CSV table of C-alpha atoms (C1' of nucleotides) in Angstrom, one decimal:
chain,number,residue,atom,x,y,z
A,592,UNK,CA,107.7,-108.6,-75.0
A,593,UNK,CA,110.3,-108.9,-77.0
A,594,UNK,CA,109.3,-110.8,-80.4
A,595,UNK,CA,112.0,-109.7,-82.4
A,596,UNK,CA,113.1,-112.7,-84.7
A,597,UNK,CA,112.0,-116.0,-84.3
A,598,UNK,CA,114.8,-118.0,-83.3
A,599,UNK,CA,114.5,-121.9,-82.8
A,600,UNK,CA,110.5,-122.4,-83.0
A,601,UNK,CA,109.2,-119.8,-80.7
A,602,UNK,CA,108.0,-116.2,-80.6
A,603,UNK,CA,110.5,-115.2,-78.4
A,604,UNK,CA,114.3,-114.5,-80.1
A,605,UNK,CA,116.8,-116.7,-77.9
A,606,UNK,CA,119.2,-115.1,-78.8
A,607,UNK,CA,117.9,-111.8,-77.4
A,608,UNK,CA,120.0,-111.2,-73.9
A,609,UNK,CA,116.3,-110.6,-72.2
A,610,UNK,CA,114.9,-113.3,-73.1
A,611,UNK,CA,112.8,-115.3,-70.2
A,612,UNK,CA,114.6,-118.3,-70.6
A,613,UNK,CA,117.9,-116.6,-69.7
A,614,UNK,CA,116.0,-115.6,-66.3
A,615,UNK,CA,114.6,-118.6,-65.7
A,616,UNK,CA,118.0,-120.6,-66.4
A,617,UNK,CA,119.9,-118.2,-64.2
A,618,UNK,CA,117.2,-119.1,-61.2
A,619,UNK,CA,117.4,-123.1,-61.7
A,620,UNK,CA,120.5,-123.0,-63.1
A,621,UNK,CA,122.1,-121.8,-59.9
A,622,UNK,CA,124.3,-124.1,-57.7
A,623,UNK,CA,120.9,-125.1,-55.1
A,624,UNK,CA,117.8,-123.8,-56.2
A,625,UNK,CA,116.5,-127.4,-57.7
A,626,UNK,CA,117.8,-129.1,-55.0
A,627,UNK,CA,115.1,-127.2,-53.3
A,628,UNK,CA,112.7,-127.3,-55.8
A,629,UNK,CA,113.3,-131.1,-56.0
A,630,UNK,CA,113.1,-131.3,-52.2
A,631,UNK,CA,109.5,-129.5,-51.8
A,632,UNK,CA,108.0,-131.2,-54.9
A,633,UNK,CA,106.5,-133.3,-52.6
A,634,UNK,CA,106.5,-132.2,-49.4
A,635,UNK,CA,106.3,-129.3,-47.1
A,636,UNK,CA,109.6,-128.7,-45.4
A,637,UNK,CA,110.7,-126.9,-42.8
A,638,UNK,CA,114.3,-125.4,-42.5
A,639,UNK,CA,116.3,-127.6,-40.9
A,640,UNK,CA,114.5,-130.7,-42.7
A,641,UNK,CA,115.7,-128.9,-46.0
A,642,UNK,CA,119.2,-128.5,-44.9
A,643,UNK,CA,119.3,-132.4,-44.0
A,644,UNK,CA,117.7,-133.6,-47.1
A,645,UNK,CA,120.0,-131.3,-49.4
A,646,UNK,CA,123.4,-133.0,-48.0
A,647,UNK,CA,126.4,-130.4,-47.9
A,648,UNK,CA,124.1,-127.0,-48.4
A,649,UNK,CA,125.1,-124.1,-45.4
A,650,UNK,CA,122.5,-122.7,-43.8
A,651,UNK,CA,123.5,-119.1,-45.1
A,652,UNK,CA,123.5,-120.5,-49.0
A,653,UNK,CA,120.4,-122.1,-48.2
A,654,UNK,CA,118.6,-119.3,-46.8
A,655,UNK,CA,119.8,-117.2,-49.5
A,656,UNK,CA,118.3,-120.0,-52.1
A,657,UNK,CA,114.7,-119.7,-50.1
A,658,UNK,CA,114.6,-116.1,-50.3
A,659,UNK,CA,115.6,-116.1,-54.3
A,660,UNK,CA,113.0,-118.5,-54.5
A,661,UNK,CA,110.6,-117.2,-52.6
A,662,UNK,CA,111.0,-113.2,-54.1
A,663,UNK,CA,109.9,-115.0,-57.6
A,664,UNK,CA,107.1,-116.2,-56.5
A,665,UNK,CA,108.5,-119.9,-56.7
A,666,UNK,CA,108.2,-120.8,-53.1
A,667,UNK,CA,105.9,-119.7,-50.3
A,668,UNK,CA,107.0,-119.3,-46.7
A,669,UNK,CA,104.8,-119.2,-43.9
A,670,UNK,CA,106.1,-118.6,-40.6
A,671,UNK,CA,104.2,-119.8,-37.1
A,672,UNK,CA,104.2,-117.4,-34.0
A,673,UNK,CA,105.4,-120.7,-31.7
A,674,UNK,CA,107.9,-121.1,-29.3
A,675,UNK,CA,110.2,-123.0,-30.6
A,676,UNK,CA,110.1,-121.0,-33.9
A,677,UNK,CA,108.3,-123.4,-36.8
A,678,UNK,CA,109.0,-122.2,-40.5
A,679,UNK,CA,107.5,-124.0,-43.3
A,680,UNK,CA,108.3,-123.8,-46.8
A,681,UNK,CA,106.5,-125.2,-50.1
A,682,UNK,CA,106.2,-124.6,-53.3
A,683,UNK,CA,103.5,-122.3,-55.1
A,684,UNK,CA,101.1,-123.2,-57.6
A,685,UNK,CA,104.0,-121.2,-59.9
A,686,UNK,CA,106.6,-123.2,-58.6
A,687,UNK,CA,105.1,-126.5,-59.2
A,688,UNK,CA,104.3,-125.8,-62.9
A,689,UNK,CA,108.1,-125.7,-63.3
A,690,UNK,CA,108.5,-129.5,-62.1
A,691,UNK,CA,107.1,-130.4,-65.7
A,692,UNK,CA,110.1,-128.5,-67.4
A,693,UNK,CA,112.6,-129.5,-65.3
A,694,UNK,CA,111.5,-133.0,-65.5
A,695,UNK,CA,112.2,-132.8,-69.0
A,696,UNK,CA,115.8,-132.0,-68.5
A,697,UNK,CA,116.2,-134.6,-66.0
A,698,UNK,CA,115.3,-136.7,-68.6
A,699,UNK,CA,116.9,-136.2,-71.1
A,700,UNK,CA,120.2,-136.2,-68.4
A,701,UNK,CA,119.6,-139.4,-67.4
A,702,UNK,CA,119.3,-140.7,-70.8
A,703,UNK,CA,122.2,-139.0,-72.4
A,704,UNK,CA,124.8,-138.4,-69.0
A,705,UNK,CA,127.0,-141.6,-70.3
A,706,UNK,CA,127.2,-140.3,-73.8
A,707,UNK,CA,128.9,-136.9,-72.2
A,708,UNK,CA,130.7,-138.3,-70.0
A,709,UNK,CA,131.9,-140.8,-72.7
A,710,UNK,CA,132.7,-137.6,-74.8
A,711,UNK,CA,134.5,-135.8,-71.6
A,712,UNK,CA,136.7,-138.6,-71.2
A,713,UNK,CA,137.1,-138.8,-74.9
A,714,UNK,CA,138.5,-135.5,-75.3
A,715,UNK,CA,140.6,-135.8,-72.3
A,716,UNK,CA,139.3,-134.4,-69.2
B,935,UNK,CA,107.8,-136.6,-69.3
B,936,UNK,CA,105.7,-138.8,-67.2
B,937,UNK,CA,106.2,-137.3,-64.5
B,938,UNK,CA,104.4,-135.2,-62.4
B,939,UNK,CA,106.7,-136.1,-59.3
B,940,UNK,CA,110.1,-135.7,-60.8
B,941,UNK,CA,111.5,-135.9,-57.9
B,942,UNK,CA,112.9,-138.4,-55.3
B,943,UNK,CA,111.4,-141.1,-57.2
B,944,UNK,CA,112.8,-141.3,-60.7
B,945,UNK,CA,115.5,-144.1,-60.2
B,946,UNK,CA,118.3,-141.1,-59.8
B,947,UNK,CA,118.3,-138.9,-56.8
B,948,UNK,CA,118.1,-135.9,-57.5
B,949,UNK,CA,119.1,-134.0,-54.1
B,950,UNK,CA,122.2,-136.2,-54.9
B,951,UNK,CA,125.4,-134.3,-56.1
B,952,UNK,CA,126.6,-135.8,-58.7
B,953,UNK,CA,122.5,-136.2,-60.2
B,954,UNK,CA,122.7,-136.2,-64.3
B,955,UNK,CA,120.7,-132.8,-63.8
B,956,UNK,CA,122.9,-130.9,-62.1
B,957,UNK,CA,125.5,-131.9,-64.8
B,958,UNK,CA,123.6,-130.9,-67.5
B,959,UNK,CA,122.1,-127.7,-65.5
B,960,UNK,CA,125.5,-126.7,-65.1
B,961,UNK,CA,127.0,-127.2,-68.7
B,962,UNK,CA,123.9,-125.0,-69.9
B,963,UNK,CA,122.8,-123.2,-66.9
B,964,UNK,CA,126.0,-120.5,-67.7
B,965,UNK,CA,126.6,-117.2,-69.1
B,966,UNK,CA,126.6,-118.0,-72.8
B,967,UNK,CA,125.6,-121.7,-73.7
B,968,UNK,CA,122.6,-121.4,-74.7
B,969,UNK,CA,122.6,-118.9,-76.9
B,970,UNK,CA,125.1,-120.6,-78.8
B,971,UNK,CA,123.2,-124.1,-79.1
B,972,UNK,CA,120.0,-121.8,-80.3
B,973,UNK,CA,122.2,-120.0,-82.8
B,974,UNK,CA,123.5,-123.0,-84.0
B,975,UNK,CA,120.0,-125.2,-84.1
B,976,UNK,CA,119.4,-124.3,-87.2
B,977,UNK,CA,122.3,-123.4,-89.0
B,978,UNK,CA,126.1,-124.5,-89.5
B,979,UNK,CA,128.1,-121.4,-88.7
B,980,UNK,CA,131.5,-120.2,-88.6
B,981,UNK,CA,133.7,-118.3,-85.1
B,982,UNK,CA,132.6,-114.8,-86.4
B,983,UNK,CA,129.5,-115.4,-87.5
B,984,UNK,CA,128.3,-116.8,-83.9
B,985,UNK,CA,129.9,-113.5,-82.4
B,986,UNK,CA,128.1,-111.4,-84.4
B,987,UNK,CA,125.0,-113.2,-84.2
B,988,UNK,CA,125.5,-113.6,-80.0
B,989,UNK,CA,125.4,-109.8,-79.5
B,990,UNK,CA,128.0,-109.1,-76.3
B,991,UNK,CA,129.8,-111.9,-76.3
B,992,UNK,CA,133.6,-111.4,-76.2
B,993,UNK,CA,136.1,-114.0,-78.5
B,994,UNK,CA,137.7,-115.2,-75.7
B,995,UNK,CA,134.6,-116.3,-73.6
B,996,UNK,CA,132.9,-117.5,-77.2
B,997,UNK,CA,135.9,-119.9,-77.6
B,998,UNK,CA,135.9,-121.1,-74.2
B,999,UNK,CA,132.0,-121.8,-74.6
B,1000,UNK,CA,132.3,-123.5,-77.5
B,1001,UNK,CA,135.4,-125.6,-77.1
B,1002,UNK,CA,133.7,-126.8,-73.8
B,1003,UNK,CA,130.8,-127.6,-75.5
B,1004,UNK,CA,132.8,-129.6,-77.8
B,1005,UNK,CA,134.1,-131.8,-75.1
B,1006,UNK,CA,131.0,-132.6,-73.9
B,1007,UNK,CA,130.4,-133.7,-77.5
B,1008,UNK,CA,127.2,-131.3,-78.0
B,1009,UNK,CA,129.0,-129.1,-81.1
B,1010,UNK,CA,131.1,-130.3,-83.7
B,1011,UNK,CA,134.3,-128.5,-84.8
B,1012,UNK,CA,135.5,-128.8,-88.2
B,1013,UNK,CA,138.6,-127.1,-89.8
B,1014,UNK,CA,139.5,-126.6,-93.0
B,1015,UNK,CA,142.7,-126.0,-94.1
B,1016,UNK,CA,142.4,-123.0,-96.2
B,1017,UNK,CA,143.4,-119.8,-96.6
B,1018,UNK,CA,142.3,-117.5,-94.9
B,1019,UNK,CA,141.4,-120.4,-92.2
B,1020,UNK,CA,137.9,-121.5,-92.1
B,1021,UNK,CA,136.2,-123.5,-88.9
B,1022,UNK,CA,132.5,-124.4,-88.7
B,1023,UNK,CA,130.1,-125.3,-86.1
B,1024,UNK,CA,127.6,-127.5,-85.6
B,1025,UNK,CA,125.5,-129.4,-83.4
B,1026,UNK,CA,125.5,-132.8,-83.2
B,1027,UNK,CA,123.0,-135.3,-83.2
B,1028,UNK,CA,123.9,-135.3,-79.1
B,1029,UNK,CA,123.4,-131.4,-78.9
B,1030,UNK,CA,120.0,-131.4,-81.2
B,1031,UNK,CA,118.5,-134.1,-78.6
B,1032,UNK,CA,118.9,-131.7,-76.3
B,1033,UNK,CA,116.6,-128.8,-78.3
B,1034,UNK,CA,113.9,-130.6,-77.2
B,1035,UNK,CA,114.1,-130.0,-73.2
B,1036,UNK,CA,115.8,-126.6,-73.6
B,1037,UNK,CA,112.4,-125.9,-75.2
B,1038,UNK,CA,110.4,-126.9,-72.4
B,1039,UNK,CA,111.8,-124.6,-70.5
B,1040,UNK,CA,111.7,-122.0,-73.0
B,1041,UNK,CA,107.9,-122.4,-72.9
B,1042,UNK,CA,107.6,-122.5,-69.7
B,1043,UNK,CA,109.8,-119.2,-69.4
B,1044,UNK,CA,107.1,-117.3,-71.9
B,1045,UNK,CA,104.5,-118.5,-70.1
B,1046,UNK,CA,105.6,-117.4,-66.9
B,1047,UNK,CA,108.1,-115.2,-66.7
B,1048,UNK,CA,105.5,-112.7,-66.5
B,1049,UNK,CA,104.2,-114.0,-63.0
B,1050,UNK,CA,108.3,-114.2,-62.0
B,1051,UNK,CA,108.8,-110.3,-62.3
B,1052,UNK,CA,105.9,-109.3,-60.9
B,1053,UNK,CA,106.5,-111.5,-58.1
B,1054,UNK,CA,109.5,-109.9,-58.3
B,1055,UNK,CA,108.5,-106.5,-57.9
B,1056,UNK,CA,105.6,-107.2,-55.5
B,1057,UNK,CA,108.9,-108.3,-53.0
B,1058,UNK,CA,110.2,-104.9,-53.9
B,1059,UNK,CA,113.7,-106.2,-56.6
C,509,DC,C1',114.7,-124.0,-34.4
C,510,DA,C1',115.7,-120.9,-37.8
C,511,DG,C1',118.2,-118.4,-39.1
C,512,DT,C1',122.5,-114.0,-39.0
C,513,DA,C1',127.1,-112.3,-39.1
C,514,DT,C1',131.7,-112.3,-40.9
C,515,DC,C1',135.3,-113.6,-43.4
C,516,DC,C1',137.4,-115.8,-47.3
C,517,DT,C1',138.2,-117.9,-51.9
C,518,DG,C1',137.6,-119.7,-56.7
C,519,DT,C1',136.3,-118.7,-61.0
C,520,DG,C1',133.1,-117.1,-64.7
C,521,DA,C1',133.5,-113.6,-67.4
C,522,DG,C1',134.6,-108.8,-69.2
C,523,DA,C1',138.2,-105.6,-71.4
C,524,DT,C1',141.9,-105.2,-74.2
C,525,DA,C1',145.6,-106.3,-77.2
C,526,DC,C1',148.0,-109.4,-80.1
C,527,DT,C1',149.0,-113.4,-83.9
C,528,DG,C1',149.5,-117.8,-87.3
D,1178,DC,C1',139.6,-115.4,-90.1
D,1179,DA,C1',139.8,-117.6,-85.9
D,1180,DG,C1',141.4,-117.4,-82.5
D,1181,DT,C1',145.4,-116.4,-77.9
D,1182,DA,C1',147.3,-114.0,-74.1
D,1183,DT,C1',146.9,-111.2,-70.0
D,1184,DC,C1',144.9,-108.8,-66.6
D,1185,DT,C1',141.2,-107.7,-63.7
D,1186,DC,C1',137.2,-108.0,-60.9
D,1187,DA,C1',132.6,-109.2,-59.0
D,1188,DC,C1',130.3,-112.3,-56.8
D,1189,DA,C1',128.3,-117.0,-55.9
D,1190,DG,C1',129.1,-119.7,-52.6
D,1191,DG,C1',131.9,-122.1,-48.6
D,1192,DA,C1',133.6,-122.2,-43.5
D,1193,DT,C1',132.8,-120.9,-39.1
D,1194,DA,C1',130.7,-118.9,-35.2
D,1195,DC,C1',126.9,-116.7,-33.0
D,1196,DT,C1',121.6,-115.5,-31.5
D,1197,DG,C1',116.3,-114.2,-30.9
DNA sequence: CAGTATCCTGTGAGATACTG
DNA sequence: CAGTATCTCACAGGATACTG
């Protein structure tokens, strides 16, 4: 992969425009896609459930979200032959070994949120 | 990081909108954030020398990233009046709190990002 | 129920050129 | 050196309506 300089404290060069946590950031750091995550971290869900928990999301964005998910292997989708149609969607083993990283951001946003905003305000916005 | 059930139960909704995380996802979930609180996590640096060390990035989008970090209080800013004008970057003690998470994620992206593509490619992207 | 199908808009961001 | 000033455009994402 793509060791080329050791930036922070990894193997990995940050810096480096292919470097995994640019993929990873543009998949959470999208508009939805930890609503989502969030959502299933503890349940199975099907679509319409999703939609209600995740106030505001369209169904379109929202499909498009489960897809994204599902192509990287974040989310599983499993589909019943019923009548009415029954979709269900949860995460992968993948998908839940992310809930520790995220967690950590949450963290450190709910501990530090006041001191940006303070500096937001601060400077005028 | 407690938590293995970051979700719905952490005293701050997160499938709300205004959630710390989505703040914070969005401030370094864009295009060029990162890179310049990794280039600067170890090292005081001046406007050209972050352009040359972010490969791509263009002087107008560089200033825009950084000035936004600066409201948000995560770089400092400090000019000299000199001539030929000299400005340096840094991180403050804010910004450097926030190495910490932005590493979790890191490691999480080198451990996984593997299992992303080829989850990726197995869905034919 | 679980989505599609269209249409539309804001804006993040690139290219390029210029300046105190 | 450290930025501004414009122009441009793709595309994420919203609104709305429809369907197997």
């Amino acid at each position: 992969m793509t060791a080329n300089q050791p930036a922070m404290d990894g193997g990995f060069d940050v810096l480096s425009l292919d470097c995994p946590s640019r993929l990873i950031l543009q998949r959470i750091g999208d508009r939805w896609s930890i609503f989502v995550i969030a959502a299933l971290s503890k349940e199975v869900l099907r679509f319409t459930q999703l939609k209600q928990r995740i106030g505001g999301i369209t169904p379109k964005v929202l499909t498009e979200t489960l897809r994204a998910l599902e192509t990287d292997g974040l989310v599983a989708r499993e589909v019943f032959a019923e009548m009415p149609p029954r979709v269900e969607y949860r995460l992968t083993p993948l998908g839940r070994s992310l809930l520790g990283p995220i967690s950590a951001v949450r963290e450190w946003a709910e501990t530090h949120v006041g001191e940006v905003l303070q500096a937001r305000e601060r400077a005028g916005a």
